[in-house]
């Protein structure tokens, strides 16, 4: 049998072809599978990044201890509260006070003991769900807080009627009380209440103009809370862009008068650690999603809860407020003429902390 001779040049060429073929080990099918795995990994990462951790509920094995008196609501949640003033059985006036964003039941120091005793005032301040020592409410809605307040009043025996007073985002809760439990109210005060820029009856141009006064980072934070609430946790915890300035306690959100008041009060606020102790998602983030989400009603559709002047509703507002724009508050007061509107020249958002204003707010509500 004859053997075929292979030249050295032919052998070298064959080797080069083999090497060239082995330098690209992935077929198009294998490459597509790798891309799919990478895509699934990114989606899994994104899913985990948008999922908040479970809250550290007070009284649970891994949660903070319970130190405050609490009531148990009909759905099993607990609501922590603080009582100040004269004993409720001896009180002339019984008030439920509702704290604002990033606050708690301790955030009420706007009335002197002398005034409390002279008027015969009893005040109960409570932690809104997820704040302080009140259980989170993952099913919380605009409506639900009004009925939490009603249950609190009933379990504490405040009687058939009581006053409500809310500051900042706590003012939004007062709107819900006026809508859902007006028959239980003796009077109401909204103090620099936060406005939802997406309430239907606000003029679009006026609302947009007020919205544009916010810091850029806050405009994005509120857009996310309104349009993409499922991204709220991610947006407020990511490090690529600045998020909510109020949560970060950015001084740029305050007027010069506010900064002056903050400098006087900061040393006395030893309760700050309690505010977010159960986690920020069910407190700060839930506030944003509810407060700036789609509401179940428009406050400007409300009717006078006191048609026979058996009570009154007051709205207090600083004309230099950078968080609750005065232009929108003026418009709301014009649309609801039964609201008694009080504008404080030179004041920012921290209206009740101004010397003498807290006392004036209480006396106007209770004795006017």
CSV table of C-alpha atoms in Angstrom, one decimal:
chain,number,residue,atom,x,y,z
A,1,UNK,CA,0.0,0.0,0.0
A,2,UNK,CA,1.3,3.4,-0.9
A,3,UNK,CA,1.6,6.0,1.8
A,4,UNK,CA,0.7,9.6,1.2
A,5,UNK,CA,3.4,12.1,2.2
A,6,UNK,CA,2.3,15.3,4.0
A,7,UNK,CA,4.5,18.3,3.5
A,8,UNK,CA,5.7,20.4,6.5
A,9,UNK,CA,3.9,23.4,5.1
A,10,UNK,CA,0.6,21.5,4.9
A,11,UNK,CA,1.0,20.3,8.5
A,12,UNK,CA,1.6,23.8,9.7
A,13,UNK,CA,-1.5,25.1,7.9
A,14,UNK,CA,-3.7,22.3,9.4
A,15,UNK,CA,-2.4,23.2,12.9
A,16,UNK,CA,-3.2,26.9,12.5
A,17,UNK,CA,-6.8,26.1,11.4
A,18,UNK,CA,-7.3,23.9,14.4
A,19,UNK,CA,-6.0,26.6,16.7
A,20,UNK,CA,-8.2,29.2,15.1
A,21,UNK,CA,-11.3,27.0,15.6
A,22,UNK,CA,-10.6,26.4,19.3
A,23,UNK,CA,-10.1,30.1,20.1
A,24,UNK,CA,-13.9,30.7,20.1
A,25,UNK,CA,-15.3,27.9,22.2
A,26,UNK,CA,-18.9,29.3,22.5
A,27,UNK,CA,-21.5,28.5,19.9
A,28,UNK,CA,-24.3,31.0,19.2
A,29,UNK,CA,-26.7,28.8,21.2
A,30,UNK,CA,-24.3,28.7,24.2
A,31,UNK,CA,-23.8,32.5,24.1
A,32,UNK,CA,-27.6,33.0,24.1
A,33,UNK,CA,-27.9,30.8,27.2
A,34,UNK,CA,-25.2,32.8,29.0
A,35,UNK,CA,-27.0,36.1,28.2
A,36,UNK,CA,-30.3,34.6,29.5
A,37,UNK,CA,-28.6,33.6,32.8
A,38,UNK,CA,-27.1,37.1,33.1
A,39,UNK,CA,-30.5,38.7,32.5
A,40,UNK,CA,-32.2,36.4,35.0
A,41,UNK,CA,-29.5,37.3,37.5
A,42,UNK,CA,-30.1,41.1,36.9
A,43,UNK,CA,-33.8,40.6,37.3
A,44,UNK,CA,-33.4,38.7,40.5
A,45,UNK,CA,-31.1,41.4,41.8
A,46,UNK,CA,-33.6,44.1,40.8
A,47,UNK,CA,-36.4,42.2,42.5
A,48,UNK,CA,-34.5,41.8,45.7
A,49,UNK,CA,-33.4,45.5,45.6
A,50,UNK,CA,-37.0,46.6,45.5
A,51,UNK,CA,-38.2,44.3,48.3
A,52,UNK,CA,-37.9,46.0,51.8
A,53,UNK,CA,-36.7,43.9,54.7
A,54,UNK,CA,-39.4,42.9,57.2
A,55,UNK,CA,-40.1,45.4,60.0
A,56,UNK,CA,-38.6,44.9,63.4
A,57,UNK,CA,-41.9,45.1,65.2
A,58,UNK,CA,-41.9,46.2,68.8
A,59,UNK,CA,-42.2,43.3,71.2
A,60,UNK,CA,-41.1,40.7,68.7
A,61,UNK,CA,-38.0,38.6,69.4
A,62,UNK,CA,-35.8,40.7,67.2
A,63,UNK,CA,-37.6,44.0,67.7
A,64,UNK,CA,-37.3,46.8,70.2
A,65,UNK,CA,-39.0,46.5,73.6
A,66,UNK,CA,-42.4,47.9,74.3
A,67,UNK,CA,-42.2,50.8,76.8
A,68,UNK,CA,-45.3,52.8,76.0
A,69,UNK,CA,-49.0,52.2,76.9
A,70,UNK,CA,-50.7,50.6,73.8
A,71,UNK,CA,-54.2,49.7,72.8
A,72,UNK,CA,-55.0,46.7,70.7
A,73,UNK,CA,-57.0,47.5,67.6
A,74,UNK,CA,-59.8,45.4,66.1
A,75,UNK,CA,-57.5,44.0,63.4
A,76,UNK,CA,-54.9,42.9,66.0
A,77,UNK,CA,-52.4,45.7,65.6
A,78,UNK,CA,-51.2,47.8,68.5
A,79,UNK,CA,-51.2,51.6,68.8
A,80,UNK,CA,-48.8,53.3,71.2
A,81,UNK,CA,-49.9,56.5,72.8
A,82,UNK,CA,-48.8,59.2,75.3
A,83,UNK,CA,-51.2,61.3,77.5
A,84,UNK,CA,-50.5,64.8,78.7
A,85,UNK,CA,-52.6,67.4,80.5
A,86,UNK,CA,-55.3,67.0,83.1
A,87,UNK,CA,-56.8,63.6,83.8
A,88,UNK,CA,-59.2,62.8,80.9
A,89,UNK,CA,-62.2,62.3,83.3
A,90,UNK,CA,-61.7,65.9,84.5
A,91,UNK,CA,-60.9,67.5,81.2
A,92,UNK,CA,-63.0,70.3,79.6
A,93,UNK,CA,-61.4,69.5,76.2
A,94,UNK,CA,-60.1,66.2,74.8
A,95,UNK,CA,-57.7,66.3,71.9
A,96,UNK,CA,-56.1,63.7,69.7
A,97,UNK,CA,-52.8,65.0,68.3
A,98,UNK,CA,-51.3,63.5,65.1
A,99,UNK,CA,-47.6,63.9,64.5
A,100,UNK,CA,-46.0,64.5,61.2
A,101,UNK,CA,-43.4,62.8,58.9
A,102,UNK,CA,-40.5,61.3,60.7
A,103,UNK,CA,-42.1,62.0,64.1
A,104,UNK,CA,-43.7,60.1,67.0
A,105,UNK,CA,-46.0,60.5,70.0
A,106,UNK,CA,-43.3,62.5,71.8
A,107,UNK,CA,-43.3,65.2,69.2
A,108,UNK,CA,-45.8,67.5,71.0
A,109,UNK,CA,-44.2,70.2,73.1
A,110,UNK,CA,-46.2,73.2,71.8
A,111,UNK,CA,-48.3,74.0,74.9
A,112,UNK,CA,-47.1,75.1,78.3
A,113,UNK,CA,-48.4,73.2,81.4
A,114,UNK,CA,-49.9,76.5,82.7
A,115,UNK,CA,-52.1,76.8,79.6
A,116,UNK,CA,-53.0,73.1,79.7
A,117,UNK,CA,-54.2,73.4,83.3
A,118,UNK,CA,-56.0,76.7,82.9
A,119,UNK,CA,-58.0,75.4,80.0
A,120,UNK,CA,-58.5,72.0,81.4
A,121,UNK,CA,-57.0,70.2,78.4
A,122,UNK,CA,-56.3,66.5,78.0
A,123,UNK,CA,-54.2,65.5,75.0
A,124,UNK,CA,-53.4,62.0,73.7
A,125,UNK,CA,-50.6,61.8,71.1
A,126,UNK,CA,-50.0,58.5,69.4
A,127,UNK,CA,-47.5,56.8,67.1
A,128,UNK,CA,-48.9,56.5,63.6
A,129,UNK,CA,-48.6,52.9,62.2
A,130,UNK,CA,-44.9,51.9,61.8
A,131,UNK,CA,-43.5,54.8,63.8
A,132,UNK,CA,-42.2,54.6,67.4
A,133,UNK,CA,-43.9,51.6,69.1
A,134,UNK,CA,-47.1,51.3,67.0
A,135,UNK,CA,-47.3,48.2,64.9
A,136,UNK,CA,-46.8,48.6,61.1
A,137,UNK,CA,-49.9,48.4,58.9
A,138,UNK,CA,-48.9,47.0,55.5
A,139,UNK,CA,-52.6,47.4,54.4
A,140,UNK,CA,-52.6,51.0,55.4
A,141,UNK,CA,-54.7,53.4,53.3
A,142,UNK,CA,-55.7,57.0,53.4
A,143,UNK,CA,-58.9,55.9,55.0
A,144,UNK,CA,-57.6,53.5,57.6
A,145,UNK,CA,-55.9,56.1,59.9
A,146,UNK,CA,-59.2,57.8,60.6
A,147,UNK,CA,-60.7,54.6,62.0
A,148,UNK,CA,-57.5,53.9,64.0
A,149,UNK,CA,-58.1,57.3,65.6
A,150,UNK,CA,-61.7,56.5,66.3
A,151,UNK,CA,-60.8,53.2,68.0
A,152,UNK,CA,-58.1,55.0,70.1
A,153,UNK,CA,-60.7,57.5,71.3
A,154,UNK,CA,-63.3,54.8,72.1
A,155,UNK,CA,-60.9,52.6,74.0
A,156,UNK,CA,-59.6,55.6,76.0
A,157,UNK,CA,-63.2,56.7,76.7
A,158,UNK,CA,-62.9,60.2,75.2
A,159,UNK,CA,-66.7,60.4,74.6
A,160,UNK,CA,-68.9,60.8,71.6
A,161,UNK,CA,-67.0,63.8,70.3
A,162,UNK,CA,-63.3,64.9,70.5
A,163,UNK,CA,-60.9,67.4,68.8
A,164,UNK,CA,-58.3,66.4,66.3
A,165,UNK,CA,-55.1,68.3,65.6
A,166,UNK,CA,-52.5,67.3,63.0
A,167,UNK,CA,-49.2,68.8,62.0
A,168,UNK,CA,-47.5,68.4,58.6
A,169,UNK,CA,-48.3,64.9,57.3
A,170,UNK,CA,-50.4,64.5,60.4
A,171,UNK,CA,-52.6,67.2,58.9
A,172,UNK,CA,-53.4,64.8,56.1
A,173,UNK,CA,-54.9,62.5,58.7
A,174,UNK,CA,-57.2,65.4,59.8
A,175,UNK,CA,-58.6,65.6,56.3
A,176,UNK,CA,-59.4,61.9,56.5
A,177,UNK,CA,-61.2,62.4,59.8
A,178,UNK,CA,-63.2,65.2,58.3
A,179,UNK,CA,-64.2,62.8,55.5
A,180,UNK,CA,-64.8,59.5,57.3
A,181,UNK,CA,-65.7,60.4,61.0
A,182,UNK,CA,-67.0,64.0,61.0
A,183,UNK,CA,-69.8,63.0,63.4
A,184,UNK,CA,-67.1,62.2,66.1
A,185,UNK,CA,-65.4,65.6,65.9
A,186,UNK,CA,-65.9,68.6,68.1
A,187,UNK,CA,-63.4,70.6,66.1
A,188,UNK,CA,-60.3,70.3,64.0
A,189,UNK,CA,-57.0,72.0,63.4
A,190,UNK,CA,-54.7,71.5,60.4
A,191,UNK,CA,-51.2,72.9,61.1
A,192,UNK,CA,-49.1,73.3,57.9
A,193,UNK,CA,-50.7,70.2,56.4
A,194,UNK,CA,-48.8,68.6,53.6
A,195,UNK,CA,-50.6,68.9,50.2
A,196,UNK,CA,-50.8,66.1,47.7
A,197,UNK,CA,-49.9,67.7,44.4
A,198,UNK,CA,-52.1,65.2,42.6
A,199,UNK,CA,-55.4,66.0,44.2
A,200,UNK,CA,-57.8,66.3,41.2
A,201,UNK,CA,-59.3,69.7,42.0
A,202,UNK,CA,-56.1,71.5,42.4
A,203,UNK,CA,-55.5,73.6,39.2
A,204,UNK,CA,-52.8,71.9,37.2
A,205,UNK,CA,-50.8,75.1,36.6
A,206,UNK,CA,-50.9,76.1,40.3
A,207,UNK,CA,-50.0,72.6,41.5
A,208,UNK,CA,-47.1,72.3,39.0
A,209,UNK,CA,-45.7,75.7,39.9
A,210,UNK,CA,-45.8,74.7,43.6
A,211,UNK,CA,-44.2,71.3,42.8
A,212,UNK,CA,-41.4,73.0,41.0
A,213,UNK,CA,-40.4,74.8,44.1
A,214,UNK,CA,-39.3,71.5,45.7
A,215,UNK,CA,-35.7,70.4,45.6
A,216,UNK,CA,-34.9,68.3,42.5
A,217,UNK,CA,-34.3,65.2,44.6
A,218,UNK,CA,-37.7,65.6,46.3
A,219,UNK,CA,-39.5,66.0,43.0
A,220,UNK,CA,-38.1,62.6,41.9
A,221,UNK,CA,-38.9,61.1,45.3
A,222,UNK,CA,-42.5,62.2,45.1
A,223,UNK,CA,-42.9,61.1,41.4
A,224,UNK,CA,-41.7,57.7,42.4
A,225,UNK,CA,-44.1,57.5,45.3
A,226,UNK,CA,-47.0,58.5,43.1
A,227,UNK,CA,-46.4,56.8,39.8
A,228,UNK,CA,-44.1,53.8,40.9
A,229,UNK,CA,-44.8,53.1,44.6
A,230,UNK,CA,-43.3,49.6,44.3
A,231,UNK,CA,-39.9,51.3,43.7
A,232,UNK,CA,-40.2,53.6,46.8
A,233,UNK,CA,-38.0,51.4,49.0
A,234,UNK,CA,-35.3,51.1,46.3
A,235,UNK,CA,-35.3,54.8,45.5
A,236,UNK,CA,-34.9,55.8,49.1
A,237,UNK,CA,-32.1,53.4,49.8
A,238,UNK,CA,-30.0,53.5,46.6
A,239,UNK,CA,-26.8,55.5,46.6
A,240,UNK,CA,-26.7,56.6,43.0
A,241,UNK,CA,-29.0,59.7,43.3
A,242,UNK,CA,-30.0,61.8,46.3
A,243,UNK,CA,-33.5,60.8,47.6
A,244,UNK,CA,-35.9,62.3,50.1
A,245,UNK,CA,-34.4,65.4,51.7
A,246,UNK,CA,-36.8,65.4,54.7
A,247,UNK,CA,-35.7,61.8,55.6
A,248,UNK,CA,-32.1,62.9,55.3
A,249,UNK,CA,-32.9,66.0,57.4
A,250,UNK,CA,-31.4,68.3,54.8
A,251,UNK,CA,-31.5,71.9,56.1
A,252,UNK,CA,-32.2,73.1,52.6
A,253,UNK,CA,-35.9,72.2,53.1
A,254,UNK,CA,-36.3,74.8,55.9
A,255,UNK,CA,-36.7,78.5,55.9
A,256,UNK,CA,-34.5,80.8,57.9
A,257,UNK,CA,-37.1,80.9,60.7
A,258,UNK,CA,-37.3,77.1,60.7
A,259,UNK,CA,-33.5,76.7,61.1
A,260,UNK,CA,-33.6,79.1,64.0
A,261,UNK,CA,-36.3,77.0,65.7
A,262,UNK,CA,-34.5,73.7,65.0
A,263,UNK,CA,-31.3,75.0,66.6
A,264,UNK,CA,-33.2,75.7,69.8
A,265,UNK,CA,-35.1,72.4,69.8
A,266,UNK,CA,-32.5,69.9,68.7
A,267,UNK,CA,-31.0,69.4,72.2
A,268,UNK,CA,-34.3,68.4,73.7
A,269,UNK,CA,-35.3,65.8,71.1
A,270,UNK,CA,-33.9,62.7,72.8
A,271,UNK,CA,-36.6,60.5,71.4
A,272,UNK,CA,-35.3,60.6,67.8
A,273,UNK,CA,-33.9,57.0,68.0
A,274,UNK,CA,-37.4,55.7,68.6
A,275,UNK,CA,-39.0,57.2,65.5
A,276,UNK,CA,-37.5,54.8,62.9
A,277,UNK,CA,-36.6,51.9,65.2
A,278,UNK,CA,-39.0,49.4,63.4
A,279,UNK,CA,-37.6,50.2,60.0
A,280,UNK,CA,-38.0,53.1,57.5
A,281,UNK,CA,-40.2,51.3,55.0
A,282,UNK,CA,-43.4,51.0,57.1
A,283,UNK,CA,-42.9,54.5,58.5
A,284,UNK,CA,-41.2,57.0,56.2
A,285,UNK,CA,-41.7,55.2,52.9
A,286,UNK,CA,-45.3,54.2,53.6
A,287,UNK,CA,-46.0,57.9,54.5
A,288,UNK,CA,-44.7,58.9,51.0
A,289,UNK,CA,-46.7,56.3,49.2
A,290,UNK,CA,-50.0,57.1,51.0
A,291,UNK,CA,-49.6,60.8,51.3
A,292,UNK,CA,-48.6,61.4,47.6
A,293,UNK,CA,-50.5,58.4,46.1
A,294,UNK,CA,-53.9,58.4,44.6
A,295,UNK,CA,-56.4,59.3,47.3
A,296,UNK,CA,-59.8,57.8,47.8
A,297,UNK,CA,-61.3,61.3,48.0
A,298,UNK,CA,-60.4,65.0,47.2
A,299,UNK,CA,-60.4,67.2,50.3
A,300,UNK,CA,-61.9,70.0,48.2
A,301,UNK,CA,-65.1,67.9,47.9
A,302,UNK,CA,-65.7,68.0,51.6
A,303,UNK,CA,-68.7,69.6,53.1
A,304,UNK,CA,-68.8,71.6,56.3
A,305,UNK,CA,-68.9,69.2,59.2
A,306,UNK,CA,-70.4,71.9,61.5
A,307,UNK,CA,-73.3,73.4,59.6
A,308,UNK,CA,-74.8,74.8,62.8
A,309,UNK,CA,-71.5,76.2,64.1
A,310,UNK,CA,-71.3,73.6,66.8
A,311,UNK,CA,-67.6,73.3,66.0
A,312,UNK,CA,-64.9,74.8,63.8
A,313,UNK,CA,-62.1,73.8,61.5
A,314,UNK,CA,-58.8,75.9,61.3
A,315,UNK,CA,-55.9,75.8,59.0
A,316,UNK,CA,-52.6,77.4,60.1
A,317,UNK,CA,-49.9,78.1,57.5
A,318,UNK,CA,-46.6,80.0,57.3
A,319,UNK,CA,-46.1,82.1,54.2
A,320,UNK,CA,-42.5,81.0,53.8
A,321,UNK,CA,-43.1,77.3,54.1
A,322,UNK,CA,-40.9,75.3,51.7
A,323,UNK,CA,-42.7,71.9,52.3
A,324,UNK,CA,-46.4,72.9,52.2
A,325,UNK,CA,-46.7,75.7,49.6
A,326,UNK,CA,-48.7,78.7,50.8
A,327,UNK,CA,-50.3,79.2,47.4
A,328,UNK,CA,-52.0,75.8,47.5
A,329,UNK,CA,-53.2,76.3,51.1
A,330,UNK,CA,-54.7,79.7,50.1
A,331,UNK,CA,-56.5,78.1,47.2
A,332,UNK,CA,-57.9,75.2,49.4
A,333,UNK,CA,-59.1,77.8,52.0
A,334,UNK,CA,-60.9,79.7,49.2
A,335,UNK,CA,-62.6,76.6,47.9
A,336,UNK,CA,-63.7,75.6,51.4
A,337,UNK,CA,-64.9,78.9,53.0
A,338,UNK,CA,-66.0,77.1,56.2
A,339,UNK,CA,-62.4,76.6,57.0
A,340,UNK,CA,-60.9,79.5,59.2
A,341,UNK,CA,-57.6,80.2,57.6
A,342,UNK,CA,-54.7,81.7,59.6
A,343,UNK,CA,-51.5,82.7,57.7
A,344,UNK,CA,-48.4,83.6,59.8
A,345,UNK,CA,-46.1,86.1,58.0
A,346,UNK,CA,-42.5,85.1,58.0
A,347,UNK,CA,-43.1,81.6,59.3
A,348,UNK,CA,-41.9,78.5,57.6
A,349,UNK,CA,-43.1,74.9,58.1
A,350,UNK,CA,-42.5,74.7,61.9
A,351,UNK,CA,-45.4,76.9,62.7
A,352,UNK,CA,-46.4,75.4,66.1
A,353,UNK,CA,-42.8,75.7,67.4
A,354,UNK,CA,-42.9,79.5,67.2
A,355,UNK,CA,-43.2,81.2,70.6
A,356,UNK,CA,-46.9,81.9,71.4
A,357,UNK,CA,-48.3,80.3,68.2
A,358,UNK,CA,-48.9,76.8,69.7
A,359,UNK,CA,-50.9,78.4,72.5
A,360,UNK,CA,-52.8,80.5,70.0
A,361,UNK,CA,-53.6,77.4,67.9
A,362,UNK,CA,-55.1,75.6,70.9
A,363,UNK,CA,-57.0,78.6,72.3
A,364,UNK,CA,-58.5,79.5,68.9
A,365,UNK,CA,-59.7,75.9,68.3
A,366,UNK,CA,-61.1,75.4,71.8
A,367,UNK,CA,-62.6,78.7,72.8
A,368,UNK,CA,-63.3,80.7,69.6
